[in-house]
mmCIF file of C-alpha atoms in Angstrom:
data_model
loop_
_atom_site.group_PDB
_atom_site.id
_atom_site.type_symbol
_atom_site.label_atom_id
_atom_site.label_comp_id
_atom_site.label_asym_id
_atom_site.label_seq_id
_atom_site.Cartn_x
_atom_site.Cartn_y
_atom_site.Cartn_z
ATOM 1 C CA MET O 1 -9.164 -31.457 28.174
ATOM 2 C CA ALA O 2 -6.361 -31.213 25.408
ATOM 3 C CA PRO O 3 -5.915 -27.336 24.474
ATOM 4 C CA LEU O 4 -6.966 -26.587 21.207
ATOM 5 C CA LYS O 5 -4.943 -26.683 18.032
ATOM 6 C CA PRO O 6 -3.537 -23.203 16.630
ATOM 7 C CA ASP O 7 -5.566 -22.229 13.425
ATOM 8 C CA LEU O 8 -3.508 -21.635 10.708
ATOM 9 C CA ARG O 9 -6.031 -19.897 8.312
ATOM 10 C CA THR O 10 -5.652 -16.749 6.705
ATOM 11 C CA THR O 11 -7.703 -14.319 4.110
ATOM 12 C CA LEU O 12 -5.776 -13.554 0.938
ATOM 13 C CA ALA O 13 -7.743 -10.694 -1.178
ATOM 14 C CA ASP O 14 -10.773 -12.129 0.738
ATOM 15 C CA ILE O 15 -9.801 -15.766 -0.509
ATOM 16 C CA THR O 16 -10.053 -18.050 2.479
ATOM 17 C CA LEU O 17 -6.498 -20.054 2.897
ATOM 18 C CA GLU O 18 -6.980 -23.047 5.344
ATOM 19 C CA THR O 19 -3.536 -22.621 5.590
ATOM 20 C CA CYS O 20 -1.352 -19.383 5.600
ATOM 21 C CA VAL O 21 1.479 -21.393 3.809
ATOM 22 C CA TYR O 22 2.075 -22.275 0.193
ATOM 23 C CA ASN O 23 4.071 -22.731 -2.680
ATOM 24 C CA ALA O 24 5.851 -20.067 -4.800
ATOM 25 C CA SER O 25 5.779 -19.694 -8.416
ATOM 26 C CA GLY O 26 8.763 -21.620 -9.699
ATOM 27 C CA PRO O 27 10.153 -24.951 -8.306
ATOM 28 C CA ARG O 28 8.044 -28.304 -8.479
ATOM 29 C CA SER O 29 5.073 -25.993 -10.244
ATOM 30 C CA GLY O 30 5.519 -26.437 -13.880
ATOM 31 C CA THR O 31 2.929 -29.307 -14.232
ATOM 32 C CA SER O 32 -0.585 -30.470 -13.303
ATOM 33 C CA ALA O 33 1.204 -33.615 -11.902
ATOM 34 C CA ALA O 34 3.771 -31.722 -9.795
ATOM 35 C CA LEU O 35 0.735 -29.395 -8.494
ATOM 36 C CA GLN O 36 -1.249 -32.158 -7.622
ATOM 37 C CA ARG O 37 0.934 -32.756 -5.278
ATOM 38 C CA VAL O 38 1.062 -29.450 -3.593
ATOM 39 C CA ALA O 39 -2.799 -29.954 -3.330
ATOM 40 C CA GLN O 40 -2.264 -33.416 -1.856
ATOM 41 C CA SER O 41 -0.290 -31.489 0.980
ATOM 42 C CA SER O 42 -0.950 -28.793 3.600
ATOM 43 C CA ALA O 43 -0.082 -26.157 1.504
ATOM 44 C CA GLY O 44 -3.346 -23.560 1.575
ATOM 45 C CA ALA O 45 -3.450 -22.685 -2.047
ATOM 46 C CA ILE O 46 -1.575 -23.882 -5.187
ATOM 47 C CA LEU O 47 -0.006 -21.411 -7.550
ATOM 48 C CA THR O 48 1.227 -21.834 -10.774
ATOM 49 C CA LYS O 49 4.643 -21.683 -13.007
ATOM 50 C CA SER O 50 4.420 -18.156 -13.988
ATOM 51 C CA ALA O 51 3.156 -18.596 -17.575
ATOM 52 C CA THR O 52 3.948 -16.783 -20.948
ATOM 53 C CA LEU O 53 1.723 -16.558 -23.647
ATOM 54 C CA LEU O 54 3.465 -19.937 -25.504
ATOM 55 C CA SER O 55 5.355 -22.053 -24.157
ATOM 56 C CA GLN O 56 9.221 -22.044 -23.695
ATOM 57 C CA ASN O 57 12.304 -24.139 -22.772
ATOM 58 C CA GLY O 58 14.059 -21.287 -20.926
ATOM 59 C CA ASN O 59 17.844 -21.321 -20.605
ATOM 60 C CA PRO O 60 20.540 -23.479 -21.754
ATOM 61 C CA LEU O 61 21.498 -26.079 -18.681
ATOM 62 C CA PRO O 62 23.334 -26.323 -16.002
ATOM 63 C CA ARG O 63 20.900 -23.122 -14.808
ATOM 64 C CA THR O 64 20.666 -24.299 -11.142
ATOM 65 C CA TRP O 65 23.149 -24.934 -8.346
ATOM 66 C CA HIS O 66 22.726 -25.284 -4.500
ATOM 67 C CA HIS O 67 25.195 -24.603 -2.007
ATOM 68 C CA PRO O 68 26.677 -27.818 -0.508
ATOM 69 C CA ASP O 69 25.745 -26.529 3.208
ATOM 70 C CA GLY O 70 22.459 -25.333 1.789
ATOM 71 C CA LEU O 71 22.932 -21.681 2.305
ATOM 72 C CA ALA O 72 21.866 -20.512 -0.712
ATOM 73 C CA SER O 73 20.453 -21.638 -4.367
ATOM 74 C CA PHE O 74 21.054 -19.897 -7.812
ATOM 75 C CA ASN O 75 18.764 -20.384 -10.590
ATOM 76 C CA SER O 76 18.844 -18.834 -14.138
ATOM 77 C CA GLU O 77 15.918 -21.015 -15.334
ATOM 78 C CA GLY O 78 14.385 -18.579 -17.998
ATOM 79 C CA LEU O 79 11.031 -19.029 -17.212
ATOM 80 C CA PRO O 80 10.431 -22.448 -18.852
ATOM 81 C CA ASN O 81 6.515 -23.224 -18.671
ATOM 82 C CA ASN O 82 3.921 -24.844 -20.447
ATOM 83 C CA GLY O 83 2.398 -21.758 -22.002
ATOM 84 C CA ILE O 84 -1.231 -20.157 -20.606
ATOM 85 C CA ASP O 85 -3.362 -22.552 -22.311
ATOM 86 C CA TYR O 86 -2.133 -25.068 -20.134
ATOM 87 C CA TYR O 87 -2.458 -23.608 -16.793
ATOM 88 C CA ILE O 88 -6.104 -22.329 -17.439
ATOM 89 C CA ALA O 89 -7.114 -25.875 -19.242
ATOM 90 C CA GLU O 90 -10.282 -27.007 -17.256
ATOM 91 C CA ASN O 91 -8.768 -30.575 -17.265
ATOM 92 C CA ASN O 92 -5.485 -29.980 -15.883
ATOM 93 C CA ILE O 93 -7.007 -27.682 -13.306
ATOM 94 C CA ASP O 94 -9.240 -30.480 -12.409
ATOM 95 C CA GLU O 95 -6.294 -33.261 -12.273
ATOM 96 C CA VAL O 96 -4.598 -30.650 -9.812
ATOM 97 C CA MET O 97 -7.388 -30.596 -7.839
ATOM 98 C CA GLN O 98 -7.937 -34.466 -7.269
ATOM 99 C CA GLY O 99 -5.041 -33.880 -4.921
ATOM 100 C CA ALA O 100 -6.858 -31.453 -2.658
ATOM 101 C CA THR O 101 -8.897 -32.957 0.477
ATOM 102 C CA ASP O 102 -12.433 -31.049 -0.310
ATOM 103 C CA GLY O 103 -11.176 -30.161 -3.978
ATOM 104 C CA LYS O 104 -11.763 -26.218 -2.829
ATOM 105 C CA LYS O 105 -8.131 -25.040 -2.290
ATOM 106 C CA PRO O 106 -7.380 -21.751 -4.166
ATOM 107 C CA TYR O 107 -5.833 -22.201 -7.808
ATOM 108 C CA ILE O 108 -4.082 -19.063 -8.439
ATOM 109 C CA VAL O 109 -2.420 -18.360 -12.260
ATOM 110 C CA SER O 110 0.963 -16.528 -12.235
ATOM 111 C CA LEU O 111 1.265 -14.711 -15.394
ATOM 112 C CA SER O 112 4.860 -13.373 -16.794
ATOM 113 C CA GLY O 113 4.358 -12.122 -20.549
ATOM 114 C CA LEU O 114 7.303 -11.310 -22.467
ATOM 115 C CA SER O 115 5.717 -7.918 -23.266
ATOM 116 C CA LEU O 116 2.605 -5.592 -22.219
ATOM 117 C CA ALA O 117 0.662 -7.320 -25.142
ATOM 118 C CA ASP O 118 1.315 -10.940 -24.167
ATOM 119 C CA ASN O 119 -0.225 -9.956 -20.445
ATOM 120 C CA LEU O 120 -3.314 -8.550 -21.605
ATOM 121 C CA GLU O 121 -3.641 -11.346 -24.441
ATOM 122 C CA MET O 122 -3.384 -13.865 -21.251
ATOM 123 C CA LEU O 123 -5.873 -11.861 -19.408
ATOM 124 C CA ARG O 124 -8.249 -12.420 -21.946
ATOM 125 C CA ARG O 125 -7.701 -15.878 -22.466
ATOM 126 C CA ILE O 126 -8.274 -16.194 -18.560
ATOM 127 C CA ALA O 127 -11.611 -14.407 -19.230
ATOM 128 C CA SER O 128 -13.097 -16.483 -21.893
ATOM 129 C CA SER O 129 -11.924 -19.678 -20.613
ATOM 130 C CA PRO O 130 -14.301 -22.365 -19.139
ATOM 131 C CA SER O 131 -12.139 -22.462 -16.059
ATOM 132 C CA ARG O 132 -12.734 -19.008 -15.429
ATOM 133 C CA ASN O 133 -14.630 -19.812 -11.822
ATOM 134 C CA LYS O 134 -11.901 -22.157 -10.838
ATOM 135 C CA ILE O 135 -9.287 -19.841 -10.768
ATOM 136 C CA ALA O 136 -9.475 -17.957 -7.263
ATOM 137 C CA ALA O 137 -6.744 -15.213 -8.564
ATOM 138 C CA ILE O 138 -3.871 -14.091 -10.979
ATOM 139 C CA GLU O 139 -0.601 -13.064 -9.941
ATOM 140 C CA LEU O 140 1.520 -10.951 -12.334
ATOM 141 C CA ASN O 141 5.043 -11.432 -12.254
ATOM 142 C CA LEU O 142 6.975 -7.792 -12.581
ATOM 143 C CA ALA O 143 9.989 -9.174 -10.930
ATOM 144 C CA CYS O 144 11.280 -12.292 -12.913
ATOM 145 C CA PRO O 145 15.554 -11.489 -13.019
ATOM 146 C CA ASN O 146 16.435 -14.250 -15.464
ATOM 147 C CA VAL O 147 15.090 -13.625 -18.913
ATOM 148 C CA ILE O 148 18.277 -12.578 -21.236
ATOM 149 C CA GLY O 149 17.518 -9.288 -22.532
ATOM 150 C CA LYS O 150 14.603 -8.478 -20.735
ATOM 151 C CA PRO O 151 14.748 -6.129 -17.772
ATOM 152 C CA ILE O 152 13.101 -6.379 -14.458
ATOM 153 C CA ILE O 153 10.025 -4.355 -14.715
ATOM 154 C CA GLY O 154 9.728 -3.792 -10.983
ATOM 155 C CA PHE O 155 12.791 -1.822 -10.996
ATOM 156 C CA ASP O 156 11.402 0.500 -14.019
ATOM 157 C CA PHE O 157 8.904 2.191 -12.085
ATOM 158 C CA ASP O 158 7.632 4.553 -15.303
ATOM 159 C CA GLN O 159 7.246 1.069 -17.101
ATOM 160 C CA MET O 160 5.783 -0.587 -13.939
ATOM 161 C CA ASP O 161 3.310 2.160 -13.485
ATOM 162 C CA MET O 162 2.305 1.934 -17.545
ATOM 163 C CA ILE O 163 1.803 -1.405 -17.582
ATOM 164 C CA LEU O 164 -0.411 -1.762 -14.236
ATOM 165 C CA ASN O 165 -2.583 0.935 -15.874
ATOM 166 C CA GLU O 166 -3.268 -1.014 -19.144
ATOM 167 C CA VAL O 167 -3.739 -4.098 -16.846
ATOM 168 C CA SER O 168 -5.750 -2.818 -14.332
ATOM 169 C CA ARG O 169 -8.499 -1.055 -16.906
ATOM 170 C CA LEU O 170 -8.722 -4.541 -18.281
ATOM 171 C CA VAL O 171 -9.085 -6.863 -15.031
ATOM 172 C CA THR O 172 -11.451 -4.123 -13.860
ATOM 173 C CA SER O 173 -13.689 -4.396 -17.366
ATOM 174 C CA LEU O 174 -13.212 -8.140 -17.780
ATOM 175 C CA ASP O 175 -14.270 -8.449 -14.277
ATOM 176 C CA LEU O 176 -11.083 -11.195 -13.278
ATOM 177 C CA PRO O 177 -10.519 -12.864 -10.124
ATOM 178 C CA PRO O 178 -8.205 -10.894 -7.835
ATOM 179 C CA LEU O 179 -5.067 -9.231 -8.926
ATOM 180 C CA GLY O 180 -1.901 -9.869 -7.121
ATOM 181 C CA VAL O 181 1.692 -8.689 -8.175
ATOM 182 C CA LYS O 182 5.110 -10.246 -7.566
ATOM 183 C CA LEU O 183 7.781 -8.167 -6.754
ATOM 184 C CA PRO O 184 11.529 -8.037 -6.855
ATOM 185 C CA PRO O 185 13.769 -7.091 -3.730
ATOM 186 C CA TYR O 186 14.093 -3.477 -3.178
ATOM 187 C CA PHE O 187 17.093 -2.223 -0.796
ATOM 188 C CA ASP O 188 16.533 1.751 -0.495
ATOM 189 C CA VAL O 189 14.175 3.648 1.248
ATOM 190 C CA TYR O 190 13.127 5.866 -1.849
ATOM 191 C CA HIS O 191 12.667 2.574 -3.495
ATOM 192 C CA PHE O 192 10.257 1.636 -0.712
ATOM 193 C CA ALA O 193 8.046 4.740 -0.944
ATOM 194 C CA THR O 194 8.182 4.851 -4.720
ATOM 195 C CA VAL O 195 6.610 1.311 -5.164
ATOM 196 C CA ALA O 196 4.279 1.681 -2.157
ATOM 197 C CA THR O 197 2.609 5.113 -4.148
ATOM 198 C CA LEU O 198 2.526 3.296 -7.282
ATOM 199 C CA LEU O 199 0.864 0.023 -6.052
ATOM 200 C CA ASN O 200 -1.518 2.516 -3.706
ATOM 201 C CA LYS O 201 -2.577 4.162 -6.937
ATOM 202 C CA TYR O 202 -4.056 0.909 -8.295
ATOM 203 C CA LYS O 203 -5.155 -0.110 -4.894
ATOM 204 C CA THR O 204 -8.751 -1.073 -6.441
ATOM 205 C CA THR O 205 -7.610 -3.522 -8.565
ATOM 206 C CA ILE O 206 -4.480 -4.705 -6.599
ATOM 207 C CA ARG O 207 -5.276 -7.083 -3.858
ATOM 208 C CA TYR O 208 -2.120 -8.518 -2.914
ATOM 209 C CA VAL O 209 1.700 -8.066 -3.560
ATOM 210 C CA ALA O 210 3.915 -10.866 -3.051
ATOM 211 C CA SER O 211 7.727 -10.137 -1.755
ATOM 212 C CA ILE O 212 10.310 -10.888 -2.581
ATOM 213 C CA ASN O 213 11.599 -12.713 -5.869
ATOM 214 C CA THR O 214 15.198 -13.793 -5.809
ATOM 215 C CA ILE O 215 17.746 -11.380 -5.773
ATOM 216 C CA GLY O 216 19.043 -10.845 -9.296
ATOM 217 C CA ASN O 217 22.367 -11.412 -10.853
ATOM 218 C CA ALA O 218 23.837 -13.339 -8.126
ATOM 219 C CA LEU O 219 27.543 -15.123 -9.175
ATOM 220 C CA ALA O 220 28.672 -18.470 -7.634
ATOM 221 C CA ILE O 221 32.185 -19.426 -9.038
ATOM 222 C CA ASP O 222 33.688 -22.909 -8.843
ATOM 223 C CA SER O 223 37.113 -22.808 -7.404
ATOM 224 C CA GLU O 224 38.064 -25.944 -9.193
ATOM 225 C CA SER O 225 37.342 -25.352 -12.347
ATOM 226 C CA GLU O 226 37.697 -21.495 -12.151
ATOM 227 C CA ALA O 227 34.316 -20.997 -13.974
ATOM 228 C CA PRO O 228 30.560 -20.156 -12.927
ATOM 229 C CA CYS O 229 28.748 -22.545 -11.504
ATOM 230 C CA ILE O 230 25.847 -22.131 -13.948
ATOM 231 C CA LYS O 231 26.295 -22.115 -17.688
ATOM 232 C CA SER O 232 23.326 -19.528 -18.811
ATOM 233 C CA ASN O 233 23.236 -16.062 -18.458
ATOM 234 C CA GLN O 234 27.419 -15.842 -17.963
ATOM 235 C CA GLY O 235 26.520 -17.680 -14.847
ATOM 236 C CA LEU O 236 24.647 -14.737 -13.315
ATOM 237 C CA ALA O 237 21.483 -16.161 -11.774
ATOM 238 C CA GLY O 238 18.694 -15.091 -8.857
ATOM 239 C CA LEU O 239 19.837 -15.942 -5.250
ATOM 240 C CA SER O 240 17.400 -17.459 -3.076
ATOM 241 C CA GLY O 241 17.540 -19.844 0.220
ATOM 242 C CA PRO O 242 17.876 -18.994 3.663
ATOM 243 C CA ALA O 243 20.677 -16.408 2.447
ATOM 244 C CA VAL O 244 17.725 -13.978 1.335
ATOM 245 C CA LYS O 245 15.567 -14.411 4.243
ATOM 246 C CA TYR O 246 16.481 -11.386 6.128
ATOM 247 C CA THR O 247 16.617 -9.273 2.535
ATOM 248 C CA ALA O 248 12.479 -10.637 2.384
ATOM 249 C CA LEU O 249 11.949 -9.401 5.951
ATOM 250 C CA ALA O 250 12.646 -6.256 5.604
ATOM 251 C CA ASN O 251 10.816 -5.783 2.230
ATOM 252 C CA VAL O 252 7.741 -7.341 3.937
ATOM 253 C CA TYR O 253 8.334 -5.136 6.802
ATOM 254 C CA LYS O 254 8.447 -1.855 4.856
ATOM 255 C CA LEU O 255 5.873 -2.682 2.339
ATOM 256 C CA ARG O 256 3.316 -3.659 5.153
ATOM 257 C CA GLN O 257 4.185 -0.047 6.742
ATOM 258 C CA LEU O 258 3.438 1.912 3.371
ATOM 259 C CA LEU O 259 0.720 0.067 1.578
ATOM 260 C CA ASP O 260 -2.758 0.725 1.967
ATOM 261 C CA THR O 261 -3.905 -1.797 4.299
ATOM 262 C CA SER O 262 -6.330 -2.916 1.496
ATOM 263 C CA ILE O 263 -3.554 -4.743 -0.086
ATOM 264 C CA ASP O 264 -2.499 -7.917 1.513
ATOM 265 C CA VAL O 265 1.475 -8.940 2.005
ATOM 266 C CA VAL O 266 2.495 -12.297 0.864
ATOM 267 C CA GLY O 267 6.226 -13.234 2.583
ATOM 268 C CA VAL O 268 8.627 -14.996 0.090
ATOM 269 C CA GLY O 269 12.191 -15.646 0.581
ATOM 270 C CA GLY O 270 14.042 -17.829 2.743
ATOM 271 C CA VAL O 271 11.363 -20.069 4.688
ATOM 272 C CA GLN O 272 12.663 -23.112 5.547
ATOM 273 C CA SER O 273 10.807 -23.771 9.004
ATOM 274 C CA GLY O 274 7.814 -22.618 10.968
ATOM 275 C CA ARG O 275 10.008 -20.050 12.767
ATOM 276 C CA ASP O 276 10.692 -18.553 9.245
ATOM 277 C CA ALA O 277 7.174 -18.243 8.518
ATOM 278 C CA PHE O 278 6.447 -17.269 11.786
ATOM 279 C CA GLU O 279 8.859 -14.269 11.342
ATOM 280 C CA LEU O 280 7.439 -12.858 7.977
ATOM 281 C CA ILE O 281 4.083 -12.902 9.461
ATOM 282 C CA LEU O 282 5.058 -11.132 12.617
ATOM 283 C CA VAL O 283 6.259 -8.403 10.423
ATOM 284 C CA GLY O 284 3.314 -7.998 8.398
ATOM 285 C CA ALA O 285 2.708 -11.247 5.888
ATOM 286 C CA THR O 286 -0.878 -12.283 5.757
ATOM 287 C CA ALA O 287 0.424 -15.597 3.824
ATOM 288 C CA VAL O 288 3.822 -17.127 3.509
ATOM 289 C CA GLN O 289 5.219 -18.800 0.077
ATOM 290 C CA VAL O 290 8.171 -21.511 -0.230
ATOM 291 C CA ALA O 291 10.317 -21.833 -3.156
ATOM 292 C CA THR O 292 13.493 -23.290 -2.336
ATOM 293 C CA CYS O 293 12.610 -25.522 0.428
ATOM 294 C CA HIS O 294 9.947 -26.836 -1.890
ATOM 295 C CA TRP O 295 12.519 -27.269 -4.675
ATOM 296 C CA THR O 296 15.107 -29.309 -2.576
ATOM 297 C CA GLU O 297 12.953 -30.912 0.210
ATOM 298 C CA GLY O 298 9.396 -31.442 -1.896
ATOM 299 C CA PRO O 299 5.705 -30.678 -0.949
ATOM 300 C CA ALA O 300 6.527 -32.743 2.485
ATOM 301 C CA CYS O 301 8.181 -29.444 3.098
ATOM 302 C CA PHE O 302 4.375 -27.808 3.595
ATOM 303 C CA ASP O 303 3.245 -30.730 6.121
ATOM 304 C CA ARG O 304 6.514 -29.521 8.268
ATOM 305 C CA ILE O 305 6.523 -26.353 8.410
ATOM 306 C CA CYS O 306 2.481 -25.718 9.109
ATOM 307 C CA ARG O 307 3.172 -28.383 11.884
ATOM 308 C CA GLU O 308 6.344 -26.422 13.272
ATOM 309 C CA LEU O 309 4.540 -22.902 12.927
ATOM 310 C CA MET O 310 1.464 -24.785 14.806
ATOM 311 C CA ASP O 311 3.952 -25.675 17.641
ATOM 312 C CA LEU O 312 5.406 -22.191 17.800
ATOM 313 C CA MET O 313 2.071 -20.796 18.001
ATOM 314 C CA GLN O 314 1.110 -22.957 20.782
ATOM 315 C CA ALA O 315 3.952 -22.394 22.919
ATOM 316 C CA LYS O 316 3.737 -18.539 22.577
ATOM 317 C CA GLY O 317 0.005 -19.019 23.340
ATOM 318 C CA TYR O 318 -1.459 -17.656 19.890
ATOM 319 C CA ARG O 319 -4.337 -19.412 18.775
ATOM 320 C CA THR O 320 -5.238 -17.654 15.383
ATOM 321 C CA ILE O 321 -2.802 -16.031 12.527
ATOM 322 C CA PRO O 322 -4.321 -12.211 13.092
ATOM 323 C CA GLU O 323 -3.119 -12.175 16.605
ATOM 324 C CA PHE O 324 0.550 -12.152 16.175
ATOM 325 C CA GLU O 325 0.235 -10.615 12.196
ATOM 326 C CA GLY O 326 1.927 -7.218 11.750
ATOM 327 C CA LYS O 327 2.813 -6.970 15.561
ATOM 328 C CA VAL O 328 6.713 -7.008 15.663
ATOM 329 C CA LYS O 329 7.828 -5.548 18.729
ATOM 330 C CA GLU O 330 10.244 -2.707 19.496
ATOM 331 C CA TRP O 331 13.787 -3.583 20.527
ATOM 332 C CA THR O 332 14.037 -3.485 24.381
ATOM 333 C CA LYS O 333 16.608 -4.413 26.791
ATOM 334 C CA GLU O 334 14.032 -6.858 28.308
ATOM 335 C CA GLY O 335 13.329 -8.152 25.321
ATOM 336 C CA ALA O 336 16.900 -9.032 24.489
ATOM 337 C CA ALA O 337 17.166 -10.690 28.079
ATOM 338 C CA LEU O 338 14.152 -12.964 27.209
ATOM 339 C CA SER O 339 15.475 -13.957 23.985
ATOM 340 C CA ARG O 340 19.144 -14.690 25.753
ATOM 341 C CA GLN O 341 17.448 -16.342 28.642
ATOM 342 C CA ALA O 342 14.975 -18.726 26.000
ATOM 343 C CA LYS O 343 17.905 -19.653 23.702
ATOM 344 C CA GLY O 344 19.897 -20.634 26.992
ATOM 345 C CA ASP O 345 17.099 -23.040 28.336
ATOM 346 C CA LYS O 346 16.936 -24.388 24.973
ATOM 347 C CA ASN O 347 20.662 -25.330 24.542
ATOM 348 C CA PRO O 348 20.933 -29.040 25.614
ATOM 349 C CA ASN O 349 24.556 -28.486 26.171
ATOM 350 C CA ASN O 350 23.806 -25.672 28.414
ATOM 351 C CA GLY O 351 24.546 -27.785 31.608
ATOM 352 C CA ALA O 352 27.957 -29.732 30.359
ATOM 353 C CA THR O 353 28.770 -26.144 28.869
ATOM 354 C CA ALA O 354 28.431 -25.043 32.890
ATOM 355 C CA SER O 355 30.010 -27.625 33.900
ATOM 356 C CA LYS O 356 33.193 -27.484 32.040
ATOM 357 C CA THR O 357 33.486 -23.964 32.761
ATOM 358 C CA THR O 358 33.067 -24.653 36.495
ATOM 359 C CA SER O 359 35.759 -27.374 36.193
ATOM 360 C CA ARG O 360 37.750 -24.735 34.165
ATOM 361 C CA ASN O 361 37.645 -22.410 36.863
ATOM 362 C CA THR O 362 38.593 -24.614 39.493
ATOM 363 C CA GLU O 363 41.471 -25.847 38.031
ATOM 364 C CA LEU O 364 42.911 -22.538 37.403
ATOM 365 C CA SER O 365 42.398 -21.358 40.741
ATOM 366 C CA PHE O 366 44.417 -24.597 41.975
ATOM 367 C CA TYR O 367 47.384 -23.643 39.708
ATOM 368 C CA LYS O 368 47.345 -19.877 41.213
ATOM 369 C CA ALA O 369 47.216 -20.981 44.911
ATOM 370 C CA LEU O 370 50.296 -23.498 43.854
ATOM 371 C CA CYS O 371 52.084 -20.750 42.172
ATOM 372 C CA GLY O 372 51.740 -18.422 45.210
ATOM 373 C CA VAL O 373 52.970 -21.732 47.769
ATOM 374 C CA LEU O 374 55.931 -21.922 45.226
ATOM 375 C CA VAL O 375 56.862 -18.315 45.437
ATOM 376 C CA ILE O 376 56.820 -18.088 49.251
ATOM 377 C CA ILE O 377 59.023 -21.438 49.554
ATOM 378 C CA VAL O 378 61.454 -20.045 46.869
ATOM 379 C CA ALA O 379 61.749 -16.500 48.675
ATOM 380 C CA MET O 380 62.224 -18.227 52.491
ATOM 381 C CA LEU O 381 64.788 -20.498 50.734
ATOM 382 C CA LEU O 382 67.176 -17.427 49.413
ATOM 383 C CA ALA O 383 66.709 -15.596 52.963
ATOM 384 C CA ASN O 384 68.086 -18.508 54.752
ATOM 385 C CA TYR O 385 70.741 -18.887 52.199
ATOM 386 C CA ARG O 386 71.555 -15.112 52.583
ATOM 387 C CA SER O 387 71.717 -15.232 56.368
ATOM 388 C CA SER O 388 73.983 -18.364 56.395
ATOM 389 C CA VAL O 389 76.754 -16.944 53.843
ATOM 390 C CA ARG O 390 79.522 -15.251 55.704
ATOM 391 C CA LEU O 391 80.452 -11.548 54.281
ATOM 392 C CA LEU O 392 83.984 -10.767 53.202
ATOM 393 C CA PRO O 393 86.044 -8.096 54.951
ATOM 394 C CA THR O 394 85.631 -5.882 51.707
ATOM 395 C CA GLU O 395 81.966 -6.027 52.281
#
């Protein structure tokens, strides 16, 4: 009997996701047509582009750049989107859901108002929309680094507290869907502790955090033109892709340790494979969002990443996500040895490398022996020469 496939289901803010991998707000999420393609994939949920109160075009072009080797991506888009009314329009949501196999994938709306007043107004529009019951959750983006002249709210803890206080009161009074918060990356122990304390203060309203957004104010320079690779915002942009994975891992790890257990953590940043998703879940993520890989590969990335995650779980003997979620182990010598052994076993060139090493060692031993024989021969010749030379009288 064939072994059962691992189950990728997870629960985010009491919402069931059939797979724990879905799209991040940003790339390929701005239109109902693009979101329909996400719905047709193995993604466990559908997350819209971060909406502003009114539609906007974003920053001047070119505003994105990908490293040729795929190591990192840069964007300074400035929140181009179709406005909140587009993303909560019932006909647009229905169009998106036509792509879902059962029509039941959670549809999550991302908000990134240019002011507190804008965010509150967008929440009111969701509450009064005919599509309200079709919206599974709301994600409040407090982390966008690319709106020129607007600071990253997630770094201003006093302002963040004020916004969350007002938002929480409105969400409660209007009985809105579960609220999540998108966070910027943090780099200091004090920041982790402060933001966790602040979020825990609103734990009855905030049901999950998504960590991390891009690392803001990164700069790529073209050495040929001697200018930035991006035109807008003087070339400063949000950094994403594989380069940020380790920062994402640290943020998910620390937030999971410090947040109340009622607040779920969604891992975002540098996910290119099932193994990347596994690592984020291992350090505490309930689900994983994919941004840059979705941008460069398209929605087929969700099918591939889910397959790879299932293969890895099966190889490790895990049947469900909760079996390893948040259960990262401490470093040990024994664990490090197992890792080295596993990497050696998986290296297809391992046998060839060993053969080449043995061959080099044999060759080296031969030359050492040859040099030894030559030294002995030279010594014998010198001895014979000296014994055959007649000494002078004075000697």
